[in-house]
mmCIF file of C-alpha atoms in Angstrom:
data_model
loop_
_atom_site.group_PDB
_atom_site.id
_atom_site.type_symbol
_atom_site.label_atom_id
_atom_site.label_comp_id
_atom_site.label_asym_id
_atom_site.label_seq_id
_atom_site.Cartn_x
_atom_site.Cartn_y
_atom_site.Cartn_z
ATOM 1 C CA UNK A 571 3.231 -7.203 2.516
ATOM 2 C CA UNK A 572 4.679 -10.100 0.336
ATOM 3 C CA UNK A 573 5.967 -8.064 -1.939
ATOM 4 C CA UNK A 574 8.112 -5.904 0.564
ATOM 5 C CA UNK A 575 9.053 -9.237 2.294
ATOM 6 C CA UNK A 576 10.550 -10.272 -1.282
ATOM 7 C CA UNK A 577 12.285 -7.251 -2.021
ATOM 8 C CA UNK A 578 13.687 -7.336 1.732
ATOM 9 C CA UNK A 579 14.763 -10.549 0.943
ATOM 10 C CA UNK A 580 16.613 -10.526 -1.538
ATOM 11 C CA UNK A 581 18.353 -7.009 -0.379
ATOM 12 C CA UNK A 582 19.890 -9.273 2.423
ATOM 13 C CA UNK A 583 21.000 -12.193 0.045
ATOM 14 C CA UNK A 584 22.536 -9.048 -2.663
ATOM 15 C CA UNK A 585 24.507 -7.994 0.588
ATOM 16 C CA UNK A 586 25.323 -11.900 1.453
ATOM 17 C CA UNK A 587 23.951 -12.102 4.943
ATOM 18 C CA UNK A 588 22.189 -14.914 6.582
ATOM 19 C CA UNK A 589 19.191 -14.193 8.696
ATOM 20 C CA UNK A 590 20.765 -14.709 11.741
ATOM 21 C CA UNK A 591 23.220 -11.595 10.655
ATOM 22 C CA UNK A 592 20.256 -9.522 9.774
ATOM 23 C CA UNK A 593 18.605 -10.493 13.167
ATOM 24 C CA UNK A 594 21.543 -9.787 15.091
ATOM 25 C CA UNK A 595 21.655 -6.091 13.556
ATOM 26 C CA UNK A 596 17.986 -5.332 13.916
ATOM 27 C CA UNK A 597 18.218 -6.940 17.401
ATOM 28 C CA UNK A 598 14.975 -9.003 16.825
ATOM 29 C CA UNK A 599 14.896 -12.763 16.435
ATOM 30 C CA UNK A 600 15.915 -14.863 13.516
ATOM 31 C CA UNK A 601 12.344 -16.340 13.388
ATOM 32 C CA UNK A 602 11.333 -12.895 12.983
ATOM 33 C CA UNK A 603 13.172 -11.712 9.887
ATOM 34 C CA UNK A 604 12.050 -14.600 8.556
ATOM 35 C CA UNK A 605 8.797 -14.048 9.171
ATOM 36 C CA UNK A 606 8.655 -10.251 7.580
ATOM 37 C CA UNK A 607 10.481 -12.397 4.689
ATOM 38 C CA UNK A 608 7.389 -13.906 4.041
ATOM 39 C CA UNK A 609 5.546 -10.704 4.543
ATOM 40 C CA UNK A 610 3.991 -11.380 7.677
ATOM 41 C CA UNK A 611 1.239 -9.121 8.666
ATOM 42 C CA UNK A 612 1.446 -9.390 12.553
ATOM 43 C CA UNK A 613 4.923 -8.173 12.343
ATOM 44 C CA UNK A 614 5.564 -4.133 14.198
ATOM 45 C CA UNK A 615 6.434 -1.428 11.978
ATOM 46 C CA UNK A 616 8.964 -1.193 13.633
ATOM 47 C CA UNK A 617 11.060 -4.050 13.765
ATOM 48 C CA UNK A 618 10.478 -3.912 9.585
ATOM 49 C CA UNK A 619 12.442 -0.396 10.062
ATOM 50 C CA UNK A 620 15.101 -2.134 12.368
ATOM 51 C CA UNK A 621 15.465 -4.821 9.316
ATOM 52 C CA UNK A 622 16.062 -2.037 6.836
ATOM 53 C CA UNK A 623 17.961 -0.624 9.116
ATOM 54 C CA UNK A 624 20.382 -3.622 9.033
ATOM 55 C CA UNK A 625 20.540 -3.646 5.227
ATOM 56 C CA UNK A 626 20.963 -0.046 4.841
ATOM 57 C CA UNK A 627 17.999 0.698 3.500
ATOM 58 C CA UNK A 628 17.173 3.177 5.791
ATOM 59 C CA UNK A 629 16.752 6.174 3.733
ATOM 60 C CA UNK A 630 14.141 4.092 1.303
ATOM 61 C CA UNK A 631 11.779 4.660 4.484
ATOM 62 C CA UNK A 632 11.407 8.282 3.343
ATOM 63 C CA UNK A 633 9.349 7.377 0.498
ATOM 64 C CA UNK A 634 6.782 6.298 3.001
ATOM 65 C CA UNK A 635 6.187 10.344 3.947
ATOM 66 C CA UNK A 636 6.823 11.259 0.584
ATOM 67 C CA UNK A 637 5.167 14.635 -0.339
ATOM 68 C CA UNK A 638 1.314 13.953 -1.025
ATOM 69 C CA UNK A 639 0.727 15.845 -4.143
ATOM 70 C CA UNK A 640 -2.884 14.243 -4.454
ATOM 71 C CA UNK A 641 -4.093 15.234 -1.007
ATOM 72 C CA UNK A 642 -2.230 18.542 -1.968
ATOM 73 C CA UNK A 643 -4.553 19.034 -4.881
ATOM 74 C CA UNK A 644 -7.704 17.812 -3.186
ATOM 75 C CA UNK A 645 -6.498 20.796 -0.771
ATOM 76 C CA UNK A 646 -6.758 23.689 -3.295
ATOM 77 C CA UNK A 647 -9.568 22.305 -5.073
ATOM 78 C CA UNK A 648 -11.562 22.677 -1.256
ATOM 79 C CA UNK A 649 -9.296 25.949 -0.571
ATOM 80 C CA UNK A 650 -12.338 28.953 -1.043
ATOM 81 C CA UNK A 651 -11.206 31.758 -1.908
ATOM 82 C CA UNK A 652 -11.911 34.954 0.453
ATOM 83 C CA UNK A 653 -13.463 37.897 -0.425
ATOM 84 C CA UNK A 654 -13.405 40.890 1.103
ATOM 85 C CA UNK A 655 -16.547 43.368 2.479
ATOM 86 C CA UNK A 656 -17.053 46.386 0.360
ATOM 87 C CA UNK A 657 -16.124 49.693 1.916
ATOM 88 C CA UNK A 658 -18.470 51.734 3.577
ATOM 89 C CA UNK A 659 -18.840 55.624 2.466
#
């Protein structure tokens, strides 16, 4: 979680905006941007959507449902393939 608290970090200092601006716009508390800034654990899934949100980053929260080619391929591998009776004379 550090590492996404650094990276949302320093989106909101690229943009110029104090945490009290990012706060305001994700309509949590200052303490708490701060708080996913340091990649706090405790902190909802959802108020670290309402902070990307804020900085636009909104569309980088797709690449958390991203297609799952691995579990795709564990999928087929499993997949048996059907066979069908013989006909009957």
């Amino acid at each position: 979680m550090s590492v996404v608290g650094e990276q949302i970090k320093l989106a909101r200092l690229r943009r110029n905006l104090s945490v009290a601006q990012v706060a305001e716009r994700a309509t949590c508390s200052p303490l708490t941007v701060s708080r996913i800034e340091k990649g706090a654990p405790t902190v909802a899934i959802g108020i670290y959507l309402r902070v990307l949100y804020a900085l636009q980053l909104d569309d980088d929260i797709l690449w958390l449902a991203k297609e799952d080619e691995l579990g795709k391929a564990l999928q087929d591998l499993s997949l048996k393939t059907r066979k069908r009776a013989s006909k009957k004379e």
